[in-house]
Amino acid sequence: MAYLKTQEEQDAILKGGLLLGAILEDLGKMAKPGVTTLEIDTEAERRIRAVGGIPAFKGYAPSGHRPFPGTICACVNDEIVHGIPSDRVLIEGQILSIDIGMQYPAKSGLGQGGNGFFTDTAITVPVGEINSQARQLLSVTKKSLEMAIEVATAGTSVAEIGRVIERYIEPQGYGIVRDLVGHGVGHEVHEDPAVPNYYEAYLEKKLLKPGVVIAIEPMITVGDYRTDVLDDGWTIVTDDGSLSAHFEHTIIITEDGKPIVATLRPSEK
Ligand code: MG
């Protein structure tokens, strides 16, 4: 698998990523009391197809899993990632994480299988008014992603990304999920390298280079970092039932300076 993306590939990733970022921002605004996660999912698929993309997660079936049924992963409160959209109604005071991936453009001839490139992005949003503990969790998780993006420059090791997140998060007493990590992205939803949100010494030797495209995605918990899987085979939850938040961006490493945030949302510009 190509570790570096060509300029043409990077351009397609950026174009698709910005479309996806705008879609995700709108989906986040739908998270209101009384709305179901399936309603948000239906809108997500409609929007992706309207811009000429393909939902990347729908039908995704790694070995041992039934195909993922949703366009988004929808996770409420203690659910960390891979939550299945359903007719469950959102309730005031909850937090909802929406993770979304898109292959873009459909049938372009670019990328493997001729269906464009993958981008991957996530946010966690409040459902109505949330308490200060939840608000703080969202703020800290988002900040850790921003700090990680800041250091993701050419010549820096992949280990540095995890180190920065860990150094910021751990002294504040939050947990960093270890069973799931960021990843290379582009030709596939998940590519090499793994990008942990904690320090891994072996990644000191893995240097970021211009043209590397990775998804950084800290998953932070109020309590312990340990996880469990629900009976649906997909939904990963905190083992202790504590709240969890997740923010993710697909970024492109540049020749010099800060990376390009491919999935930047309109409100972040
Ligand atoms: Mg991801």
Coordinates of C-alpha atoms and ligand atoms in Angstrom, one line a residue:
M1 CA 0.0 0.0 0.0
A2 CA 1.3 3.4 -1.0
Y3 CA 2.4 5.3 2.2
L4 CA 2.8 8.5 0.3
K5 CA 0.0 10.0 -1.8
T6 CA 0.7 11.8 -5.1
Q7 CA -0.3 15.5 -5.5
E8 CA -3.3 14.3 -7.6
E9 CA -4.3 11.9 -4.9
Q10 CA -3.9 14.6 -2.2
D11 CA -6.1 17.0 -4.2
A12 CA -8.9 14.4 -4.4
I13 CA -8.5 13.7 -0.6
L14 CA -8.7 17.4 0.2
K15 CA -11.8 17.9 -2.0
G16 CA -13.6 15.0 -0.6
G17 CA -12.5 15.8 3.0
L18 CA -13.8 19.4 2.9
L19 CA -17.2 18.1 1.6
L20 CA -17.3 15.6 4.3
G21 CA -16.4 18.1 7.0
A22 CA -19.3 20.3 5.9
I23 CA -21.6 17.4 6.0
L24 CA -20.5 16.3 9.5
E25 CA -21.0 19.8 10.8
D26 CA -24.6 19.8 9.7
L27 CA -25.2 16.4 11.1
G28 CA -23.9 17.6 14.4
K29 CA -26.5 20.3 14.4
M30 CA -29.2 17.6 14.1
A31 CA -28.3 16.2 17.5
K32 CA -31.2 17.5 19.5
P33 CA -33.5 15.8 22.1
G34 CA -36.2 13.7 20.3
V35 CA -34.1 13.0 17.2
T36 CA -33.0 9.4 16.5
T37 CA -29.5 8.4 15.5
L38 CA -31.1 6.6 12.5
E39 CA -32.6 10.0 11.3
I40 CA -29.1 11.5 11.4
D41 CA -27.7 8.4 9.6
T42 CA -30.3 8.7 6.8
E43 CA -29.4 12.3 6.3
A44 CA -25.7 11.4 6.3
E45 CA -26.1 9.0 3.4
R46 CA -28.3 11.3 1.5
R47 CA -25.8 14.1 1.8
I48 CA -22.8 11.9 0.8
R49 CA -24.6 10.6 -2.3
A50 CA -25.7 14.1 -3.2
V51 CA -22.1 15.3 -3.4
G52 CA -21.1 12.2 -5.5
G53 CA -19.5 10.2 -2.7
I54 CA -20.0 6.7 -1.3
P55 CA -20.5 6.0 2.5
A56 CA -17.2 4.4 3.5
F57 CA -18.4 2.5 6.6
K58 CA -21.7 1.1 5.2
G59 CA -21.1 -2.6 4.5
Y60 CA -17.6 -2.5 6.0
A61 CA -16.9 -6.0 7.2
P62 CA -13.6 -6.8 8.7
S63 CA -13.1 -10.5 9.5
G64 CA -15.3 -11.7 12.4
H65 CA -17.8 -8.8 11.9
R66 CA -21.2 -8.7 10.2
P67 CA -21.2 -5.8 7.7
F68 CA -21.6 -2.4 9.4
P69 CA -25.1 -1.2 8.6
G70 CA -24.7 2.5 9.0
T71 CA -23.3 5.5 7.1
I72 CA -22.3 7.0 10.5
C73 CA -21.1 5.5 13.7
A74 CA -23.3 7.0 16.4
C75 CA -22.1 6.7 20.0
V76 CA -24.0 8.0 23.0
N77 CA -22.4 8.7 26.4
D78 CA -20.3 5.7 27.4
E79 CA -20.2 4.3 23.8
I80 CA -16.7 5.1 22.4
V81 CA -16.9 4.1 18.7
H82 CA -18.6 1.9 16.1
G83 CA -22.1 2.5 17.5
I84 CA -24.9 1.4 15.1
P85 CA -27.5 4.0 14.2
S86 CA -30.9 3.0 15.5
D87 CA -34.4 4.3 16.4
R88 CA -33.1 5.2 19.8
V89 CA -34.1 8.7 20.6
L90 CA -31.6 11.3 21.8
I91 CA -32.2 12.7 25.3
E92 CA -31.3 16.1 26.7
G93 CA -27.9 16.0 28.5
Q94 CA -26.4 13.2 26.5
I95 CA -23.3 13.5 24.3
L96 CA -23.3 12.0 20.8
S97 CA -20.3 11.2 18.8
I98 CA -20.7 11.0 15.0
D99 CA -18.0 9.3 13.0
I100 CA -18.2 9.4 9.3
G101 CA -16.2 8.2 6.3
M102 CA -16.6 8.8 2.6
Q103 CA -15.1 7.5 -0.6
Y104 CA -14.9 10.3 -3.1
P105 CA -15.5 10.8 -6.0
A106 CA -17.5 7.8 -6.9
K107 CA -16.5 6.2 -10.3
S108 CA -13.7 8.7 -10.9
G109 CA -11.1 6.0 -11.9
L110 CA -9.0 7.3 -9.0
G111 CA -7.9 5.0 -6.2
Q112 CA -8.3 1.3 -5.7
G113 CA -11.5 0.0 -7.3
G114 CA -11.9 3.2 -9.3
N115 CA -14.0 4.9 -6.7
G116 CA -11.9 7.7 -5.4
F117 CA -10.3 8.2 -2.0
F118 CA -11.3 7.8 1.6
T119 CA -11.5 10.5 4.3
D120 CA -12.6 9.9 7.9
T121 CA -13.7 12.4 10.5
A122 CA -15.6 12.6 13.8
I123 CA -17.0 15.0 16.3
T124 CA -18.7 14.7 19.7
V125 CA -21.6 17.1 20.3
P126 CA -23.9 17.9 23.2
V127 CA -27.6 17.0 23.0
G128 CA -29.2 20.1 24.5
E129 CA -27.7 21.2 27.8
I130 CA -25.0 19.0 29.2
N131 CA -23.3 19.0 32.6
S132 CA -19.9 20.5 33.2
Q133 CA -18.2 17.1 33.4
A134 CA -19.4 16.3 29.9
R135 CA -18.6 19.8 28.6
Q136 CA -15.1 19.5 29.9
L137 CA -14.6 16.1 28.3
L138 CA -15.6 17.4 24.9
S139 CA -13.3 20.4 25.3
V140 CA -10.3 18.4 26.4
T141 CA -10.7 15.8 23.7
K142 CA -11.0 18.4 20.9
K143 CA -8.0 20.2 22.3
S144 CA -5.9 17.0 22.3
L145 CA -6.7 16.5 18.6
E146 CA -5.7 20.1 17.8
M147 CA -2.4 19.7 19.7
A148 CA -1.7 16.5 17.8
I149 CA -2.3 18.1 14.5
E150 CA 0.0 21.0 15.4
V151 CA 3.0 18.7 15.8
A152 CA 2.2 16.5 12.8
T153 CA 4.9 18.1 10.5
A154 CA 7.3 16.4 8.1
G155 CA 10.2 14.8 9.9
T156 CA 8.3 14.3 13.2
S157 CA 7.8 10.7 14.3
V158 CA 4.3 9.1 14.6
A159 CA 5.3 8.5 18.2
E160 CA 5.3 12.2 18.8
I161 CA 1.5 12.4 18.1
G162 CA 0.7 9.9 20.9
R163 CA 3.2 11.6 23.2
V164 CA 1.6 15.0 22.8
I165 CA -1.9 13.7 23.5
E166 CA -0.8 11.6 26.4
R167 CA 1.2 14.5 28.0
Y168 CA -1.9 16.7 27.8
I169 CA -4.6 14.2 28.8
E170 CA -3.1 12.0 31.5
P171 CA -2.2 14.7 34.1
Q172 CA -5.9 15.8 33.9
G173 CA -7.0 12.3 35.1
Y174 CA -8.8 11.3 31.9
G175 CA -8.3 7.9 30.3
I176 CA -6.9 7.4 26.7
V177 CA -8.5 4.5 24.9
R178 CA -5.7 2.0 23.8
D179 CA -7.7 -0.7 22.0
L180 CA -8.4 1.7 19.1
V181 CA -6.0 4.0 17.3
G182 CA -5.7 6.5 14.4
H183 CA -4.5 5.2 11.1
G184 CA -3.3 6.0 7.6
V185 CA -6.2 6.6 5.2
G186 CA -6.8 7.3 1.5
H187 CA -6.8 4.2 -0.7
E188 CA -8.5 2.3 2.1
V189 CA -10.4 3.4 5.2
H190 CA -7.6 1.9 7.3
E191 CA -4.0 1.9 6.1
D192 CA -0.6 1.8 7.6
P193 CA 0.7 3.4 9.9
A194 CA -1.2 2.9 13.1
V195 CA -1.4 6.3 15.0
P196 CA -1.9 5.6 18.7
N197 CA -3.1 8.3 21.0
Y198 CA -0.5 7.3 23.5
Y199 CA 3.3 7.0 23.3
E200 CA 4.7 4.0 21.6
A201 CA 8.5 3.8 21.4
Y202 CA 8.6 1.7 18.2
L203 CA 7.0 4.5 16.3
E204 CA 9.9 6.8 17.0
K205 CA 11.4 5.4 13.8
K206 CA 8.2 6.0 11.7
L207 CA 8.7 9.5 10.4
L208 CA 6.0 11.6 8.8
K209 CA 6.8 12.7 5.3
P210 CA 5.1 15.1 2.8
G211 CA 2.3 13.2 1.2
V212 CA 1.5 11.0 4.2
V213 CA -2.2 11.1 4.9
I214 CA -3.4 10.0 8.4
A215 CA -6.5 10.1 10.5
I216 CA -5.8 11.3 14.1
E217 CA -8.6 10.4 16.4
P218 CA -8.2 10.7 20.2
M219 CA -10.8 8.7 22.2
I220 CA -10.9 10.0 25.7
T221 CA -12.8 8.7 28.8
V222 CA -13.8 10.4 32.0
G223 CA -12.9 7.1 33.9
D224 CA -10.8 4.1 33.0
Y225 CA -9.5 3.6 29.4
R226 CA -10.6 -0.1 29.3
T227 CA -13.2 -1.1 26.8
D228 CA -15.9 -3.7 26.2
V229 CA -17.9 -4.7 23.1
L230 CA -21.7 -4.8 23.1
D231 CA -23.6 -7.9 22.0
D232 CA -24.3 -6.3 18.6
G233 CA -20.6 -7.2 17.8
W234 CA -19.7 -3.6 16.9
T235 CA -20.3 -1.0 19.6
I236 CA -17.3 -0.4 21.8
V237 CA -18.1 1.0 25.2
T238 CA -16.1 2.0 28.3
D239 CA -15.9 -1.0 30.6
D240 CA -16.7 1.2 33.7
G241 CA -19.6 3.0 32.0
S242 CA -17.9 6.4 32.1
L243 CA -18.4 9.0 29.4
S244 CA -16.3 9.0 26.3
A245 CA -15.6 11.5 23.6
H246 CA -14.0 11.2 20.1
F247 CA -12.8 13.8 17.7
E248 CA -11.1 13.0 14.4
H249 CA -9.6 14.7 11.4
T250 CA -7.9 13.3 8.2
I251 CA -4.7 15.4 7.7
I252 CA -2.2 15.6 4.9
I253 CA 1.5 16.1 5.8
T254 CA 3.0 19.0 3.9
E255 CA 6.5 19.9 2.7
D256 CA 6.9 22.5 5.4
G257 CA 4.8 23.8 8.3
K258 CA 1.5 22.6 9.6
P259 CA -0.5 19.8 7.9
I260 CA -3.5 20.4 5.8
V261 CA -6.7 19.4 7.7
A262 CA -8.5 17.7 4.8
T263 CA -11.8 17.3 6.8
L264 CA -11.8 20.9 8.2
R265 CA -15.3 21.9 9.1
P266 CA -16.7 25.3 8.0
S267 CA -16.8 26.6 11.6
E268 CA -13.1 25.8 11.9
K269 CA -12.1 27.9 9.0
Ligands
MG1 MG -10.8 6.6 11.8

